[in-house]
Amino acid sequence: MSTVTSPVDVPATTTTTIPRRHRLEDWRPEDPQFWERTGAPIARRNLLVSIFAEHVGFSVWSLWSVMVLFLGPAYGIDPAGKFLLTAVPAALGAVLRLPYTLAVARFGGRNWTIFSALMLLVPAVPMAVLIEPGVSYSTLLVLACLAGVGGGNFASSMANINLFYPDRLKGWALGLNAGGGNLGVPAVQLVGLAVLATVGAAYPRLVPAVYLPLIVLAALAAARWLDNIPGAHNEPGALREAARDGHTWIMSLLYIGTFGSFIGFGFAFGQVLQIQFADRFATPVEAAYLTFLGPLVGSLIRPVGGALADRFGGARVTFWNFVAMALGAVGVLAAARDRSLALYLIGFVSLFVFSGIGNGSTYKMIPAIFRARATAAGSPGTMAPAASADEVAQRWARRMSGSLIGIAGAVGAFGGVLVNIAFRQSFLTTGNAEAAYVAFIGAYVVCAVVTWVVYLRPGRHRLRGV
């Protein structure tokens, strides 16, 4: 969901039956009669296929969180080298999020979903062929980077589903879409666990091979059941205007702390667990039994963050969530120093839980920020002669919110890079992960302070309702 906007609804007194040509020339989700009789079934079908395609994309993006567990002594890669292998797909995925968002309006949601699904074959096929002892580290690095194409699928999927639903249902639909995609992280780790448990660590190529038919199925499902909305367009100048707004970069920082933590820990958790407690996990399969738990609960609890934000306010929930994340990181640091596996797992799973809650609450803050500013200012932006000041203000708020979500989604994904780089540097310099945990504690404290100062501190400039 970004600068992509829906076509303007045209009032109609009769119900329109839309032929199955994959082009929705007449699409009016805000018209209650149209939505009830025609729009809802079409939107539901597009949502279900989108969730599946995005789920597969997230799984491919997260492949290297599993693959590094297979890279034993025969591959000659130290922990720092493995963390780099999990950082590069996070980096490419972050870079691709913004252009993937814009591509939906340019090429059509159905067309782009087919293309982006087939693009997942680019990393998956060579991974299924080339990964074996003796493969060069540079080859592994290229393959890991290519897996980043899966990271862009989230952004295009969200932008596409945003077009199908009326405003009153967007939060529900986008929450389902995001949650289904995020579940791709624990899903690929369960696939890795199944391979490790059945055939052992000698066949890492089987993990990407499992996804080859699923990738093809996602592309075929998109071709068969998805639709394009020709009236969708990218608003000119929206991204530039959002990029000049200070709230864009504040919220991007907060999203680095939430989603960046979720995806970064999802990529790194199994590897850190195996290194930190090498005496407890003699084989990769023993670590793999636990690695999927954190991403699973973090994905499932994301809607809770949105619900809490609805009830108590997004900024308040986000502030206390960062406090909880800082305490969770303190617990992980203490457990690592005491060599307590039980406390370590509790601390790390709590980080996944709170990063999931934070994903929901920060997304809720974004539209609330611009609604509050629009209400306070009356009529920001350019006045349209036929529109009331309130209509123009709300239109500006929606325009800015969509653009900020697109930018924050792209920037926030870089948090996954930062997490893995922090672990890599910590192991390089100290031989353990303690310095990384200290960095995470500091980052969460900074995010909590920024949230309070900008959005919660009492004063006449405080934005109400955020």
Short mmCIF file of C-alpha atoms in Angstrom, two decimals:
data_model
loop_
_atom_site.label_atom_id
_atom_site.label_comp_id
_atom_site.label_asym_id
_atom_site.label_seq_id
_atom_site.Cartn_x
_atom_site.Cartn_y
_atom_site.Cartn_z
CA MET A 1 0.00 0.00 0.00
CA SER A 2 1.69 3.16 -1.16
CA THR A 3 1.04 5.88 -3.72
CA VAL A 4 -1.31 3.57 -5.60
CA THR A 5 -4.85 4.92 -5.52
CA SER A 6 -8.18 3.46 -6.55
CA PRO A 7 -10.30 4.78 -9.37
CA VAL A 8 -12.93 7.30 -8.31
CA ASP A 9 -16.22 5.60 -7.48
CA VAL A 10 -19.05 6.48 -9.84
CA PRO A 11 -22.57 6.33 -8.37
CA ALA A 12 -24.80 3.71 -9.90
CA THR A 13 -28.39 2.68 -9.36
CA THR A 14 -28.08 -0.80 -10.79
CA THR A 15 -25.83 -3.74 -10.01
CA THR A 16 -23.13 -4.46 -12.54
CA THR A 17 -22.12 -8.01 -13.44
CA ILE A 18 -18.42 -8.09 -14.25
CA PRO A 19 -17.33 -10.55 -16.97
CA ARG A 20 -14.28 -12.73 -16.28
CA ARG A 21 -11.80 -10.95 -18.53
CA HIS A 22 -9.41 -10.16 -15.67
CA ARG A 23 -10.07 -6.42 -16.19
CA LEU A 24 -12.38 -4.63 -13.77
CA GLU A 25 -13.36 -1.64 -15.88
CA ASP A 26 -16.17 -0.74 -13.47
CA TRP A 27 -14.96 -1.08 -9.90
CA ARG A 28 -16.84 0.77 -7.12
CA PRO A 29 -16.01 -0.80 -3.73
CA GLU A 30 -17.41 2.19 -1.80
CA ASP A 31 -20.86 1.70 -3.40
CA PRO A 32 -22.69 -0.51 -0.84
CA GLN A 33 -25.00 -2.15 -3.41
CA PHE A 34 -22.17 -2.88 -5.82
CA TRP A 35 -19.97 -4.21 -3.02
CA GLU A 36 -22.61 -6.51 -1.53
CA ARG A 37 -23.73 -8.12 -4.80
CA THR A 38 -20.66 -7.97 -7.02
CA GLY A 39 -17.53 -6.55 -5.40
CA ALA A 40 -17.11 -8.63 -2.22
CA PRO A 41 -16.79 -12.08 -3.91
CA ILE A 42 -14.29 -10.71 -6.43
CA ALA A 43 -12.24 -8.98 -3.74
CA ARG A 44 -12.28 -12.12 -1.58
CA ARG A 45 -11.01 -14.26 -4.44
CA ASN A 46 -8.20 -11.81 -5.19
CA LEU A 47 -7.28 -11.63 -1.49
CA LEU A 48 -6.98 -15.40 -1.10
CA VAL A 49 -4.75 -15.80 -4.16
CA SER A 50 -2.70 -12.78 -3.13
CA ILE A 51 -2.10 -14.24 0.34
CA PHE A 52 -0.85 -17.49 -1.19
CA ALA A 53 1.45 -15.77 -3.71
CA GLU A 54 2.83 -13.41 -1.06
CA HIS A 55 3.33 -16.31 1.36
CA VAL A 56 5.47 -18.13 -1.20
CA GLY A 57 7.43 -14.93 -1.85
CA PHE A 58 8.14 -14.44 1.85
CA SER A 59 9.28 -18.06 2.09
CA VAL A 60 11.75 -17.65 -0.77
CA TRP A 61 12.97 -14.38 0.78
CA SER A 62 13.59 -16.27 4.04
CA LEU A 63 15.25 -19.34 2.48
CA TRP A 64 18.70 -18.45 3.75
CA SER A 65 17.55 -18.42 7.35
CA VAL A 66 17.33 -22.19 6.78
CA MET A 67 20.11 -22.76 4.27
CA VAL A 68 22.83 -21.54 6.64
CA LEU A 69 21.93 -24.38 9.03
CA PHE A 70 22.99 -26.86 6.33
CA LEU A 71 26.36 -25.22 5.69
CA GLY A 72 28.55 -27.39 7.90
CA PRO A 73 32.36 -27.70 8.04
CA ALA A 74 32.48 -29.05 4.48
CA TYR A 75 31.55 -25.58 3.20
CA GLY A 76 34.32 -23.78 5.15
CA ILE A 77 32.20 -20.77 6.16
CA ASP A 78 32.62 -19.08 9.55
CA PRO A 79 29.72 -17.47 11.52
CA ALA A 80 30.48 -13.99 10.16
CA GLY A 81 30.26 -15.31 6.60
CA LYS A 82 26.92 -16.97 7.35
CA PHE A 83 25.45 -13.77 8.77
CA LEU A 84 26.44 -11.99 5.57
CA LEU A 85 24.53 -14.65 3.62
CA THR A 86 21.38 -13.79 5.59
CA ALA A 87 21.94 -10.03 5.31
CA VAL A 88 22.13 -9.70 1.52
CA PRO A 89 18.63 -11.06 0.72
CA ALA A 90 17.20 -8.69 3.33
CA ALA A 91 19.00 -5.81 1.59
CA LEU A 92 17.73 -6.58 -1.92
CA GLY A 93 14.22 -7.21 -0.60
CA ALA A 94 14.21 -3.77 1.01
CA VAL A 95 15.45 -2.08 -2.18
CA LEU A 96 12.75 -3.73 -4.29
CA ARG A 97 9.80 -2.84 -2.07
CA LEU A 98 9.23 0.65 -3.45
CA PRO A 99 9.43 -0.17 -7.19
CA TYR A 100 7.28 -3.26 -6.62
CA THR A 101 4.65 -1.04 -4.99
CA LEU A 102 4.58 1.34 -7.95
CA ALA A 103 4.52 -1.51 -10.46
CA VAL A 104 0.98 -2.54 -9.49
CA ALA A 105 -0.63 0.59 -10.95
CA ARG A 106 1.76 0.63 -13.91
CA PHE A 107 1.32 -2.99 -15.06
CA GLY A 108 -1.80 -4.21 -13.23
CA GLY A 109 -2.05 -6.26 -10.04
CA ARG A 110 -2.73 -9.56 -11.83
CA ASN A 111 0.05 -9.08 -14.38
CA TRP A 112 2.61 -8.06 -11.78
CA THR A 113 1.72 -10.91 -9.44
CA ILE A 114 2.29 -13.41 -12.26
CA PHE A 115 5.63 -11.80 -13.09
CA SER A 116 6.79 -11.43 -9.48
CA ALA A 117 5.86 -15.05 -8.73
CA LEU A 118 7.83 -16.34 -11.71
CA MET A 119 10.77 -14.17 -10.65
CA LEU A 120 11.07 -16.39 -7.58
CA LEU A 121 12.38 -19.11 -9.88
CA VAL A 122 15.49 -16.97 -10.49
CA PRO A 123 16.97 -17.79 -7.05
CA ALA A 124 15.15 -21.08 -6.41
CA VAL A 125 16.25 -23.00 -9.52
CA PRO A 126 20.02 -22.38 -9.25
CA MET A 127 19.86 -22.97 -5.48
CA ALA A 128 18.28 -26.37 -6.13
CA VAL A 129 21.08 -27.19 -8.59
CA LEU A 130 24.28 -25.62 -7.27
CA ILE A 131 24.34 -25.85 -3.47
CA GLU A 132 26.63 -28.68 -2.41
CA PRO A 133 30.07 -28.97 -0.74
CA GLY A 134 32.72 -27.34 -2.93
CA VAL A 135 30.52 -24.48 -4.17
CA SER A 136 32.36 -21.17 -3.85
CA TYR A 137 31.37 -18.60 -1.26
CA SER A 138 30.92 -15.96 -3.97
CA THR A 139 28.37 -18.22 -5.68
CA LEU A 140 26.50 -18.64 -2.41
CA LEU A 141 26.55 -14.88 -1.90
CA VAL A 142 25.02 -14.27 -5.35
CA LEU A 143 22.35 -16.91 -4.75
CA ALA A 144 21.52 -15.40 -1.36
CA CYS A 145 21.23 -11.94 -2.88
CA LEU A 146 18.88 -13.20 -5.61
CA ALA A 147 16.54 -14.59 -2.93
CA GLY A 148 15.83 -10.96 -2.08
CA VAL A 149 13.35 -10.77 -4.98
CA GLY A 150 10.85 -12.42 -2.64
CA GLY A 151 11.00 -9.38 -0.35
CA GLY A 152 9.40 -7.13 -2.95
CA ASN A 153 6.31 -9.31 -3.25
CA PHE A 154 4.93 -8.10 0.08
CA ALA A 155 4.82 -4.48 -1.09
CA SER A 156 3.15 -5.19 -4.43
CA SER A 157 0.66 -7.55 -2.82
CA MET A 158 -0.35 -4.95 -0.24
CA ALA A 159 -0.68 -2.24 -2.90
CA ASN A 160 -2.84 -4.52 -5.01
CA ILE A 161 -5.22 -5.64 -2.25
CA ASN A 162 -5.57 -2.03 -1.10
CA LEU A 163 -7.36 -1.32 -4.41
CA PHE A 164 -10.00 -4.00 -3.93
CA TYR A 165 -11.51 -3.14 -0.55
CA PRO A 166 -13.58 -0.20 0.72
CA ASP A 167 -11.98 2.01 3.34
CA ARG A 168 -13.97 0.44 6.16
CA LEU A 169 -12.51 -3.02 5.39
CA LYS A 170 -8.97 -2.14 4.30
CA GLY A 171 -7.46 -2.72 7.75
CA TRP A 172 -8.97 -6.20 8.01
CA ALA A 173 -7.99 -7.21 4.45
CA LEU A 174 -4.47 -5.80 4.63
CA GLY A 175 -3.96 -7.39 8.04
CA LEU A 176 -4.88 -10.82 6.66
CA ASN A 177 -2.69 -10.26 3.63
CA ALA A 178 0.31 -9.17 5.72
CA GLY A 179 -0.12 -11.95 8.27
CA GLY A 180 -0.39 -14.62 5.59
CA GLY A 181 2.80 -13.33 4.02
CA ASN A 182 4.70 -13.14 7.29
CA LEU A 183 3.83 -16.78 7.98
CA GLY A 184 6.15 -17.63 5.09
CA VAL A 185 9.08 -17.19 7.50
CA PRO A 186 8.14 -20.00 9.92
CA ALA A 187 6.79 -22.07 7.02
CA VAL A 188 10.14 -22.25 5.23
CA GLN A 189 11.81 -23.10 8.52
CA LEU A 190 9.40 -25.98 9.01
CA VAL A 191 10.26 -27.15 5.49
CA GLY A 192 13.94 -27.01 6.45
CA LEU A 193 13.22 -28.93 9.64
CA ALA A 194 11.40 -31.63 7.66
CA VAL A 195 14.33 -32.00 5.27
CA LEU A 196 16.86 -32.10 8.11
CA ALA A 197 14.80 -34.64 10.05
CA THR A 198 14.25 -36.99 7.10
CA VAL A 199 17.40 -36.90 4.97
CA GLY A 200 19.85 -34.92 7.11
CA ALA A 201 22.04 -31.90 6.38
CA ALA A 202 23.64 -33.43 3.28
CA TYR A 203 20.89 -32.27 0.91
CA PRO A 204 20.26 -28.52 1.31
CA ARG A 205 19.11 -28.35 -2.32
CA LEU A 206 15.88 -30.08 -1.35
CA VAL A 207 14.63 -27.01 0.53
CA PRO A 208 14.43 -24.68 -2.50
CA ALA A 209 13.34 -27.65 -4.62
CA VAL A 210 10.20 -27.96 -2.46
CA TYR A 211 9.24 -24.43 -3.48
CA LEU A 212 9.61 -24.88 -7.24
CA PRO A 213 6.12 -26.36 -7.76
CA LEU A 214 4.64 -23.87 -5.26
CA ILE A 215 6.12 -20.96 -7.22
CA VAL A 216 4.64 -22.26 -10.46
CA LEU A 217 1.31 -22.85 -8.71
CA ALA A 218 1.28 -19.27 -7.40
CA ALA A 219 1.87 -17.90 -10.91
CA LEU A 220 -0.85 -20.14 -12.39
CA ALA A 221 -3.31 -19.19 -9.64
CA ALA A 222 -2.63 -15.51 -10.27
CA ALA A 223 -3.19 -15.98 -14.01
CA ARG A 224 -6.44 -17.87 -13.43
CA TRP A 225 -8.11 -15.95 -10.57
CA LEU A 226 -6.62 -12.47 -10.17
CA ASP A 227 -7.88 -9.28 -11.84
CA ASN A 228 -6.45 -5.95 -12.97
CA ILE A 229 -8.08 -2.62 -12.08
CA PRO A 230 -7.21 -0.37 -15.05
CA GLY A 231 -8.28 2.83 -13.27
CA ALA A 232 -5.59 2.55 -10.59
CA HIS A 233 -2.78 5.07 -10.81
CA ASN A 234 0.28 6.36 -8.98
CA GLU A 235 -0.28 9.89 -7.77
CA PRO A 236 2.34 12.24 -9.29
CA GLY A 237 4.64 13.81 -6.74
CA ALA A 238 3.18 11.90 -3.78
CA LEU A 239 6.45 10.18 -2.89
CA ARG A 240 8.43 13.41 -3.19
CA GLU A 241 5.99 15.21 -0.93
CA ALA A 242 6.09 12.41 1.63
CA ALA A 243 9.89 12.25 1.51
CA ARG A 244 10.03 15.93 2.54
CA ASP A 245 7.82 15.30 5.56
CA GLY A 246 9.59 14.67 8.85
CA HIS A 247 6.99 12.14 10.03
CA THR A 248 7.94 9.87 7.13
CA TRP A 249 11.44 9.37 8.49
CA ILE A 250 10.33 9.17 12.11
CA MET A 251 7.88 6.39 11.27
CA SER A 252 10.49 4.69 9.07
CA LEU A 253 12.80 4.61 12.10
CA LEU A 254 10.07 3.07 14.24
CA TYR A 255 9.29 0.51 11.54
CA ILE A 256 12.96 -0.46 11.40
CA GLY A 257 12.63 -1.22 15.11
CA THR A 258 9.52 -3.39 14.65
CA PHE A 259 9.41 -5.05 11.24
CA GLY A 260 13.19 -4.83 10.86
CA SER A 261 13.57 -6.75 14.11
CA PHE A 262 11.01 -9.35 13.03
CA ILE A 263 12.60 -10.12 9.67
CA GLY A 264 16.17 -9.76 10.96
CA PHE A 265 15.64 -12.11 13.89
CA GLY A 266 13.70 -14.46 11.63
CA PHE A 267 16.75 -14.73 9.37
CA ALA A 268 19.27 -14.98 12.21
CA PHE A 269 17.59 -16.84 15.07
CA GLY A 270 18.50 -20.41 14.11
CA GLN A 271 22.07 -19.50 13.37
CA VAL A 272 22.54 -17.55 16.59
CA LEU A 273 20.96 -20.36 18.60
CA GLN A 274 23.30 -22.94 17.10
CA ILE A 275 26.39 -20.80 17.70
CA GLN A 276 25.44 -19.45 21.13
CA PHE A 277 24.61 -22.90 22.51
CA ALA A 278 26.83 -25.12 20.37
CA ASP A 279 27.12 -27.65 23.20
CA ARG A 280 23.31 -28.06 23.29
CA PHE A 281 22.77 -28.29 19.52
CA ALA A 282 25.26 -30.75 18.10
CA THR A 283 23.36 -31.00 14.80
CA PRO A 284 21.36 -28.44 12.75
CA VAL A 285 18.14 -30.43 13.16
CA GLU A 286 18.23 -29.90 16.93
CA ALA A 287 18.28 -26.12 16.45
CA ALA A 288 15.71 -26.26 13.66
CA TYR A 289 13.15 -27.74 16.05
CA LEU A 290 13.04 -24.35 17.80
CA THR A 291 13.77 -21.73 15.13
CA PHE A 292 10.27 -21.57 13.65
CA LEU A 293 8.59 -20.79 17.00
CA GLY A 294 9.59 -17.12 17.16
CA PRO A 295 8.57 -16.14 13.61
CA LEU A 296 5.35 -18.14 13.99
CA VAL A 297 4.11 -16.32 17.09
CA GLY A 298 5.38 -12.99 15.72
CA SER A 299 3.31 -13.47 12.56
CA LEU A 300 0.16 -14.64 14.32
CA ILE A 301 0.17 -11.84 16.88
CA ARG A 302 0.51 -8.98 14.37
CA PRO A 303 -3.27 -8.30 14.24
CA VAL A 304 -3.24 -7.97 18.04
CA GLY A 305 -1.02 -4.89 17.69
CA GLY A 306 -3.57 -3.27 15.41
CA ALA A 307 -6.44 -4.14 17.74
CA LEU A 308 -4.58 -2.73 20.77
CA ALA A 309 -3.80 0.43 18.80
CA ASP A 310 -7.48 0.81 17.93
CA ARG A 311 -8.37 0.67 21.61
CA PHE A 312 -5.53 2.51 23.34
CA GLY A 313 -3.92 4.55 20.54
CA GLY A 314 -1.10 3.58 18.19
CA ALA A 315 1.57 5.79 19.75
CA ARG A 316 0.86 4.58 23.29
CA VAL A 317 1.00 0.92 22.26
CA THR A 318 4.15 1.49 20.20
CA PHE A 319 5.89 3.29 23.07
CA TRP A 320 5.23 0.55 25.64
CA ASN A 321 6.02 -2.07 23.02
CA PHE A 322 9.52 -0.65 22.53
CA VAL A 323 9.97 -0.60 26.31
CA ALA A 324 9.03 -4.29 26.33
CA MET A 325 11.42 -5.02 23.44
CA ALA A 326 14.27 -3.33 25.31
CA LEU A 327 13.51 -5.45 28.39
CA GLY A 328 13.32 -8.56 26.20
CA ALA A 329 16.75 -7.78 24.74
CA VAL A 330 18.09 -7.28 28.30
CA GLY A 331 16.73 -10.73 29.17
CA VAL A 332 18.40 -12.27 26.12
CA LEU A 333 21.72 -10.64 27.02
CA ALA A 334 21.51 -11.88 30.62
CA ALA A 335 20.56 -15.40 29.50
CA ALA A 336 23.46 -15.50 27.03
CA ARG A 337 25.91 -14.50 29.76
CA ASP A 338 24.45 -17.08 32.18
CA ARG A 339 24.29 -19.77 29.48
CA SER A 340 20.60 -20.31 30.30
CA LEU A 341 18.90 -21.81 27.27
CA ALA A 342 15.39 -21.63 28.77
CA LEU A 343 15.66 -17.91 29.59
CA TYR A 344 17.31 -17.27 26.23
CA LEU A 345 14.39 -18.84 24.36
CA ILE A 346 11.85 -16.94 26.47
CA GLY A 347 13.65 -13.67 25.81
CA PHE A 348 14.02 -14.24 22.09
CA VAL A 349 10.43 -15.39 21.61
CA SER A 350 9.28 -12.28 23.50
CA LEU A 351 11.23 -10.18 21.00
CA PHE A 352 9.33 -11.85 18.17
CA VAL A 353 6.03 -11.32 19.99
CA PHE A 354 6.63 -7.63 20.60
CA SER A 355 8.04 -7.03 17.11
CA GLY A 356 4.80 -8.54 15.75
CA ILE A 357 2.66 -6.31 17.97
CA GLY A 358 4.75 -3.32 16.94
CA ASN A 359 4.24 -4.11 13.26
CA GLY A 360 0.50 -3.71 13.77
CA SER A 361 0.62 -0.63 16.00
CA THR A 362 3.05 1.36 13.83
CA TYR A 363 0.95 0.69 10.71
CA LYS A 364 -2.07 2.02 12.62
CA MET A 365 -0.16 5.18 13.57
CA ILE A 366 0.54 6.24 9.98
CA PRO A 367 -2.97 7.12 8.79
CA ALA A 368 -3.80 8.51 12.24
CA ILE A 369 -0.91 11.00 11.98
CA PHE A 370 -2.17 12.53 8.76
CA ARG A 371 -5.83 12.42 9.77
CA ALA A 372 -4.89 14.40 12.87
CA ARG A 373 -2.87 16.89 10.86
CA ALA A 374 -5.60 17.22 8.25
CA THR A 375 -8.19 17.89 10.94
CA ALA A 376 -5.96 20.45 12.66
CA ALA A 377 -4.98 22.26 9.45
CA GLY A 378 -8.40 22.13 7.86
CA SER A 379 -7.30 21.96 4.24
CA PRO A 380 -3.66 21.16 3.54
CA GLY A 381 -2.63 20.58 -0.03
CA THR A 382 -4.16 22.10 -3.15
CA MET A 383 -7.80 23.17 -2.97
CA ALA A 384 -10.12 21.70 -5.54
CA PRO A 385 -12.89 24.18 -6.53
CA ALA A 386 -15.70 21.63 -6.21
CA ALA A 387 -14.52 20.07 -2.99
CA SER A 388 -15.07 21.13 0.60
CA ALA A 389 -12.11 21.91 2.84
CA ASP A 390 -12.74 18.72 4.80
CA GLU A 391 -12.81 16.57 1.63
CA VAL A 392 -9.53 18.05 0.42
CA ALA A 393 -7.94 17.58 3.84
CA GLN A 394 -8.96 13.94 4.03
CA ARG A 395 -7.84 13.31 0.44
CA TRP A 396 -4.44 14.79 1.32
CA ALA A 397 -4.29 12.59 4.43
CA ARG A 398 -4.96 9.42 2.41
CA ARG A 399 -2.41 10.44 -0.22
CA MET A 400 0.30 11.10 2.34
CA SER A 401 -0.51 7.99 4.38
CA GLY A 402 -0.20 5.74 1.36
CA SER A 403 3.12 7.27 0.37
CA LEU A 404 4.51 7.07 3.90
CA ILE A 405 3.54 3.39 4.19
CA GLY A 406 5.38 2.67 0.94
CA ILE A 407 8.55 4.46 2.06
CA ALA A 408 8.45 3.12 5.63
CA GLY A 409 7.91 -0.42 4.35
CA ALA A 410 11.03 -0.17 2.20
CA VAL A 411 13.20 1.52 4.83
CA GLY A 412 11.92 -0.71 7.63
CA ALA A 413 12.99 -3.84 5.78
CA PHE A 414 16.59 -2.60 6.03
CA GLY A 415 16.31 -3.38 9.72
CA GLY A 416 16.75 -7.01 8.72
CA VAL A 417 20.10 -6.08 7.24
CA LEU A 418 21.14 -4.15 10.33
CA VAL A 419 20.26 -7.03 12.67
CA ASN A 420 22.36 -9.51 10.72
CA ILE A 421 25.25 -7.06 10.30
CA ALA A 422 25.15 -6.41 14.07
CA PHE A 423 25.44 -10.14 14.79
CA ARG A 424 28.19 -10.52 12.19
CA GLN A 425 30.26 -7.67 13.60
CA SER A 426 29.74 -8.84 17.17
CA PHE A 427 31.02 -12.33 16.41
CA LEU A 428 33.93 -10.92 14.40
CA THR A 429 35.13 -8.60 17.16
CA THR A 430 34.21 -10.43 20.39
CA GLY A 431 33.46 -14.01 19.40
CA ASN A 432 29.93 -13.82 20.81
CA ALA A 433 26.64 -11.93 20.24
CA GLU A 434 26.64 -9.82 23.41
CA ALA A 435 27.64 -6.58 21.67
CA ALA A 436 24.74 -7.05 19.24
CA TYR A 437 22.27 -7.41 22.12
CA VAL A 438 23.57 -4.20 23.68
CA ALA A 439 23.06 -2.44 20.33
CA PHE A 440 19.48 -3.72 20.14
CA ILE A 441 18.74 -2.48 23.66
CA GLY A 442 20.05 0.97 22.73
CA ALA A 443 18.04 1.03 19.50
CA TYR A 444 14.77 0.14 21.26
CA VAL A 445 15.38 2.78 23.93
CA VAL A 446 15.93 5.38 21.20
CA CYS A 447 12.72 4.32 19.44
CA ALA A 448 10.75 4.53 22.70
CA VAL A 449 12.12 8.02 23.44
CA VAL A 450 11.37 9.24 19.90
CA THR A 451 7.81 7.88 20.10
CA TRP A 452 7.19 9.66 23.39
CA VAL A 453 8.80 12.97 22.39
CA VAL A 454 7.08 13.25 19.00
CA TYR A 455 3.68 11.66 19.60
CA LEU A 456 2.96 11.41 23.35
CA ARG A 457 4.62 14.36 25.10
CA PRO A 458 1.96 16.75 26.40
CA GLY A 459 1.81 20.10 24.68
CA ARG A 460 -0.20 22.15 22.21
CA HIS A 461 1.63 20.63 19.23
CA ARG A 462 0.77 17.06 20.14
CA LEU A 463 -1.22 15.27 17.43
CA ARG A 464 -4.48 14.08 18.91
CA GLY A 465 -5.68 10.58 18.18
CA VAL A 466 -2.32 9.11 17.07
#
